[in-house]
Amino acid sequence: MKNVDSKSHVRGESIYLDDIPLLQGTLFACVYDSPVAHGKLKSVDTTEAENCDGVVRIVTAKDLVGENEIGGILPDEPLFADEEVHFQGMPVALVLAETEEQARHAARKITAEIEPLEIVTDPRVACLKNDLIVPPKHFILGDAANAFKNCEYVFAGRADVNGQEHLYIETQGAYSIPTEQGGMKVYSSTQGPTAVQRCVARVTALPMHQIEVDVTRLGGGFGGKEDQANAWAAMCAVGTQLTKRPVKYALHRMEDMRMTGKRHPYSADYKIGLDKDLKIVAYEVVFYQNAGASADLSPPVLERTLFHCTNAYFIPNVTATAYSCRTNLPPNTAFRGFGGPQGMFVIESAIAHAAEKLNVSASEIQRKNLINNGDEFPYGQKAISEALTTWTQADEKFDFAKIQKVANEFNRNNKFVKKGVAVQPICFGISFTKTPMNQARSLVHVYTDGSVAVSTGAVEMGQGVNTKIAQVASTIFSLPIERVKVHTTNTLRIANTSPTAASAAADLNGKATQIACETILQRLKEVAAPLVEAETSDDVSIENGFVFRNGESTNLDWLVLVNEAHFNRVSLSEHAHYATPGINFDWGIAKGHPFAYHVYGTAVLGVTVDCIRGIYTVDFVKACHDFGSSMNTSVDYGQIEGGIVQGIGWLTMEEVFYDENGKLRSNALSTYKIPDIYSVPKEIEILPLETEKENPAIFNSKAVGEPPLMYGIGAYFAIREAVKAFNSEHSPAFDAPFTPEKVLLNLYSETMKQMKAGK
Ligand code: MTE
Ligand code: HPA
Ligand code: MOS
């Protein structure tokens, strides 16, 4: 079934933050942000800006009625810099003016006196100074230190993986409007309406019931609006509180790139031990997460790095340590995969390292170590594994050996063009790792014309969650999907929401919707039973708009039944609650059962590298993917294709570049390359895993938002293989992304060495 939004998207009728009609008297905001990455804020001079045309007010830290604090997990992030600045792009002051142009113009007239302090951008340096966001975290399974002693082969090395700009098409933004009794309504482009509500309450010192947050839809979030939408909403709200006028702020692309955090870069040290049969016996890994200047979501991101540090493999002895390191960069944040992909990149690097030294293919080691049913993850949960089945079904369909053979043959016959192949298994846990977040609510109304309105805590950001929720209601009521409308996400209709994240929105909100609909349906059946002379409501069903008794159709239809219920004062509304059963995690012992289930898959990727220019194409990504049983293949295939391309982008061409002063050099689309139509794989083929297994997902349809991104990791290793096919003596460092520039340097590493040596 088509995404319910497809037509309105194409017609340009979908309503994003910037499409909300403006009220008369709306002011526009613009931030003045720190031009240096670290320093003492001596003074801020706003006089010239105040005298600019149209400027109504300039707000700094001292003007806040509530707290100058927006840190969601740790209170370490001021809304406006007060005594110190901690990164380039840190908000210092806010201009409110009659027009957007006037606000931007005036912001440029603000100056600040900042006494420079030492700038740290490298997480390893921060760790040496013990500048950590939280104490280090550990996962321990078995006894790695001892197990290494008995290993036939042990390899150690370093892997680095850079960050990623979210580049949602819609930049961050918010619009706040004063309401009665000093309250306000805040429209926000956020994945977390409740997080925005809480944050606005904090900076305005208003109780949460005075603040209504409404989210129409997002032009993409990808994790970047899980926490980092809060600041802009807080600024607009503060503006409204101080001026009693509506205030809007939609960031310019370069403001957004400069001021917001990104995927966390990681540096890691690994040590991998194998026995003579290539079974991985021991794995030791230390992660240095580049958290940026404040905590934001770094602690749970760090945790998920640990959760996924062994990817789809079973390793009996694991010692994993992770440091969240404070640096003078914008606070890094959630990004599709939430730290998991970084953990997986490191184990894949360790395997590639071992394969290279042992002169076997990485896929041989991967294949031998896939996690089996009942094997224990380092965090204590036992696997219900599809790792081997996805591998086997992919291999049967796509023939890995043949793909490799074709590449080898090609490489023998071509000197300056080389092909590389990699197999990439994935395993991703579904549920927020923080157990209490795994809850959701849904509000369902059946109206007297028979139509259905649904509100949940889920935010539609292009991933198709509204379509899935509409499908749930339409399936349970057996009504055409057009009879169901999923409405905006609003904190008055649904309170205390978890963000739309962790790929869990369809499961959590879909299940709450299922419960609400089933409750209403049961009431309707009870109303219907006597009307169709059924003995009990169990004999009644509703199908395609008609009431059935014991499977036989009657002439009582949906519309009449609904009105009969209303006439008899039976409620046609329900507000239902769902909490994922059976999950827990205890950080005291770092063990538990944090995930409702895992999503598995195996992809094979092929690339071609132009060994004169260093450029490459991804020829194909073919994957056997574990959907459980997809409730919407067009939405799910869209998620897989998008995820794969985003993953490939991260590991190949997207290069977030901060200089030693903490200045973002890749601060626009001219200096930050994201995948375009020419860089998507020429072929993406998805084979749904054939399985009869039941799972706890909504309608048995497993979460699909994040896992496919991790197939993209294979692109890195496929390029690495192609580079080695050209420059066989060379072992490229594990240092993602593999930009064309880096490919070229690796292709000609020997030439470079000779040049450096002056030969
Ligand atoms: N797809 C689109 N088109 N836009 C997005 O912003 N975000 C991703 C993924 N797919 C995103 C997307 C991320 S980071 C997550 S966690 C999931 O969608 C969230 O939605 P879900 O829980 O409904 O899968
Ligand atoms: N995933 C995504 N977002 C989150 C999580 C998680 O596990 N925990 C808190 N926010
Ligand atoms: Mo996704 S990173 O959990 O928003």
PDB file of C-alpha atoms and ligand atoms in Angstrom, residues 3 166 168 191 218-226 263 334-338 428 430 432 458-466 468-469 499-509 638-639 642-643 646 702-709, ligand 1:
ATOM      1  CA  ASN A   3       2.335   5.952   1.804  1.00  0.00           C
ATOM      2  CA  HIS A 166      22.010  14.917   9.384  1.00  0.00           C
ATOM      3  CA  TYR A 168      17.407  16.717   6.985  1.00  0.00           C
ATOM      4  CA  GLN A 191      11.063  14.175  17.047  1.00  0.00           C
ATOM      5  CA  LEU A 218       9.142  16.764   9.715  1.00  0.00           C
ATOM      6  CA  GLY A 219      11.105  17.091   6.526  1.00  0.00           C
ATOM      7  CA  GLY A 220      13.461  14.529   8.032  1.00  0.00           C
ATOM      8  CA  GLY A 221      14.953  14.168  11.480  1.00  0.00           C
ATOM      9  CA  PHE A 222      17.309  11.168  11.367  1.00  0.00           C
ATOM     10  CA  GLY A 223      17.951  11.603  15.092  1.00  0.00           C
ATOM     11  CA  GLY A 224      19.036  15.226  14.717  1.00  0.00           C
ATOM     12  CA  LYS A 225      15.712  16.423  16.100  1.00  0.00           C
ATOM     13  CA  GLU A 226      15.415  13.931  18.953  1.00  0.00           C
ATOM     14  CA  ARG A 263      26.698  11.759  14.443  1.00  0.00           C
ATOM     15  CA  ALA A 334      21.418  10.878  17.903  1.00  0.00           C
ATOM     16  CA  PHE A 335      21.822   9.801  14.298  1.00  0.00           C
ATOM     17  CA  ARG A 336      20.162   6.777  12.684  1.00  0.00           C
ATOM     18  CA  GLY A 337      21.698   3.808  14.456  1.00  0.00           C
ATOM     19  CA  PHE A 338      22.407   5.811  17.630  1.00  0.00           C
ATOM     20  CA  PHE A 428      20.215  -4.342  15.582  1.00  0.00           C
ATOM     21  CA  ILE A 430      14.813  -2.851  18.864  1.00  0.00           C
ATOM     22  CA  PHE A 432      15.006   2.174  23.652  1.00  0.00           C
ATOM     23  CA  ALA A 458       4.652   9.286  16.920  1.00  0.00           C
ATOM     24  CA  VAL A 459       6.093  11.991  14.703  1.00  0.00           C
ATOM     25  CA  GLU A 460       5.922  11.546  10.942  1.00  0.00           C
ATOM     26  CA  MET A 461       9.310  12.448   9.514  1.00  0.00           C
ATOM     27  CA  GLY A 462       9.162  10.724   6.160  1.00  0.00           C
ATOM     28  CA  GLN A 463       9.564   7.221   7.549  1.00  0.00           C
ATOM     29  CA  GLY A 464       5.900   6.395   6.989  1.00  0.00           C
ATOM     30  CA  VAL A 465       4.788   5.890  10.576  1.00  0.00           C
ATOM     31  CA  ASN A 466       1.459   7.626   9.919  1.00  0.00           C
ATOM     32  CA  LYS A 468       1.435   2.243   9.418  1.00  0.00           C
ATOM     33  CA  ILE A 469      -0.739   3.677  12.192  1.00  0.00           C
ATOM     34  CA  PRO A 499      10.666  10.701  21.124  1.00  0.00           C
ATOM     35  CA  THR A 500      10.050   9.111  17.767  1.00  0.00           C
ATOM     36  CA  ALA A 501      13.316   7.231  17.741  1.00  0.00           C
ATOM     37  CA  ALA A 502      15.019   3.886  18.206  1.00  0.00           C
ATOM     38  CA  SER A 503      13.026   2.641  15.164  1.00  0.00           C
ATOM     39  CA  ALA A 504      10.332   1.838  17.694  1.00  0.00           C
ATOM     40  CA  ALA A 505       7.647   4.417  16.852  1.00  0.00           C
ATOM     41  CA  ALA A 506       5.501   2.142  14.704  1.00  0.00           C
ATOM     42  CA  ASP A 507       5.726  -0.670  17.237  1.00  0.00           C
ATOM     43  CA  LEU A 508       4.993   1.426  20.314  1.00  0.00           C
ATOM     44  CA  ASN A 509       2.393   3.780  18.878  1.00  0.00           C
ATOM     45  CA  GLY A 638      11.842   2.929   0.933  1.00  0.00           C
ATOM     46  CA  GLN A 639      13.392   2.820   4.391  1.00  0.00           C
ATOM     47  CA  GLY A 642      17.213   5.387   2.038  1.00  0.00           C
ATOM     48  CA  GLY A 643      19.078   3.781   4.913  1.00  0.00           C
ATOM     49  CA  GLN A 646      22.686   7.248   3.991  1.00  0.00           C
ATOM     50  CA  LYS A 702       9.723  -5.705  12.430  1.00  0.00           C
ATOM     51  CA  ALA A 703      11.122  -2.207  12.820  1.00  0.00           C
ATOM     52  CA  VAL A 704      12.974  -1.026   9.751  1.00  0.00           C
ATOM     53  CA  GLY A 705      13.979   2.610  10.355  1.00  0.00           C
ATOM     54  CA  GLU A 706      17.596   2.273  11.381  1.00  0.00           C
ATOM     55  CA  PRO A 707      18.966  -1.240  10.730  1.00  0.00           C
ATOM     56  CA  PRO A 708      19.464  -0.982   6.930  1.00  0.00           C
ATOM     57  CA  LEU A 709      21.820   1.993   7.343  1.00  0.00           C
TER      58      LEU A 709
HETATM   59  N1  MTE B   1      13.232   8.033   7.331  1.00  0.00           N
HETATM   60  C1  MTE B   1      12.980   9.270   6.847  1.00  0.00           C
HETATM   61  N2  MTE B   1      12.455   9.396   5.621  1.00  0.00           N
HETATM   62  N3  MTE B   1      13.247  10.384   7.587  1.00  0.00           N
HETATM   63  C2  MTE B   1      13.815  10.296   8.842  1.00  0.00           C
HETATM   64  O1  MTE B   1      14.050  11.311   9.492  1.00  0.00           O
HETATM   65  N4  MTE B   1      14.671   8.803  10.598  1.00  0.00           N
HETATM   66  C3  MTE B   1      15.248   7.484  10.890  1.00  0.00           C
HETATM   67  C4  MTE B   1      14.337   6.377  10.377  1.00  0.00           C
HETATM   68  N5  MTE B   1      13.963   6.624   9.019  1.00  0.00           N
HETATM   69  C5  MTE B   1      14.101   8.994   9.358  1.00  0.00           C
HETATM   70  C6  MTE B   1      13.761   7.872   8.554  1.00  0.00           C
HETATM   71  C7  MTE B   1      15.485   7.260  12.308  1.00  0.00           C
HETATM   72  S1  MTE B   1      16.879   7.875  12.990  1.00  0.00           S
HETATM   73  C8  MTE B   1      14.620   6.539  13.084  1.00  0.00           C
HETATM   74  S2  MTE B   1      14.953   6.227  14.701  1.00  0.00           S
HETATM   75  C9  MTE B   1      13.374   5.995  12.546  1.00  0.00           C
HETATM   76  O2  MTE B   1      13.167   6.361  11.191  1.00  0.00           O
HETATM   77  C10 MTE B   1      12.226   6.506  13.397  1.00  0.00           C
HETATM   78  O3  MTE B   1      10.994   6.161  12.908  1.00  0.00           O
HETATM   79  P1  MTE B   1      10.281   4.767  13.226  1.00  0.00           P
HETATM   80  O4  MTE B   1      10.476   4.503  14.682  1.00  0.00           O
HETATM   81  O5  MTE B   1       8.888   5.007  12.841  1.00  0.00           O
HETATM   82  O6  MTE B   1      10.994   3.765  12.387  1.00  0.00           O
END
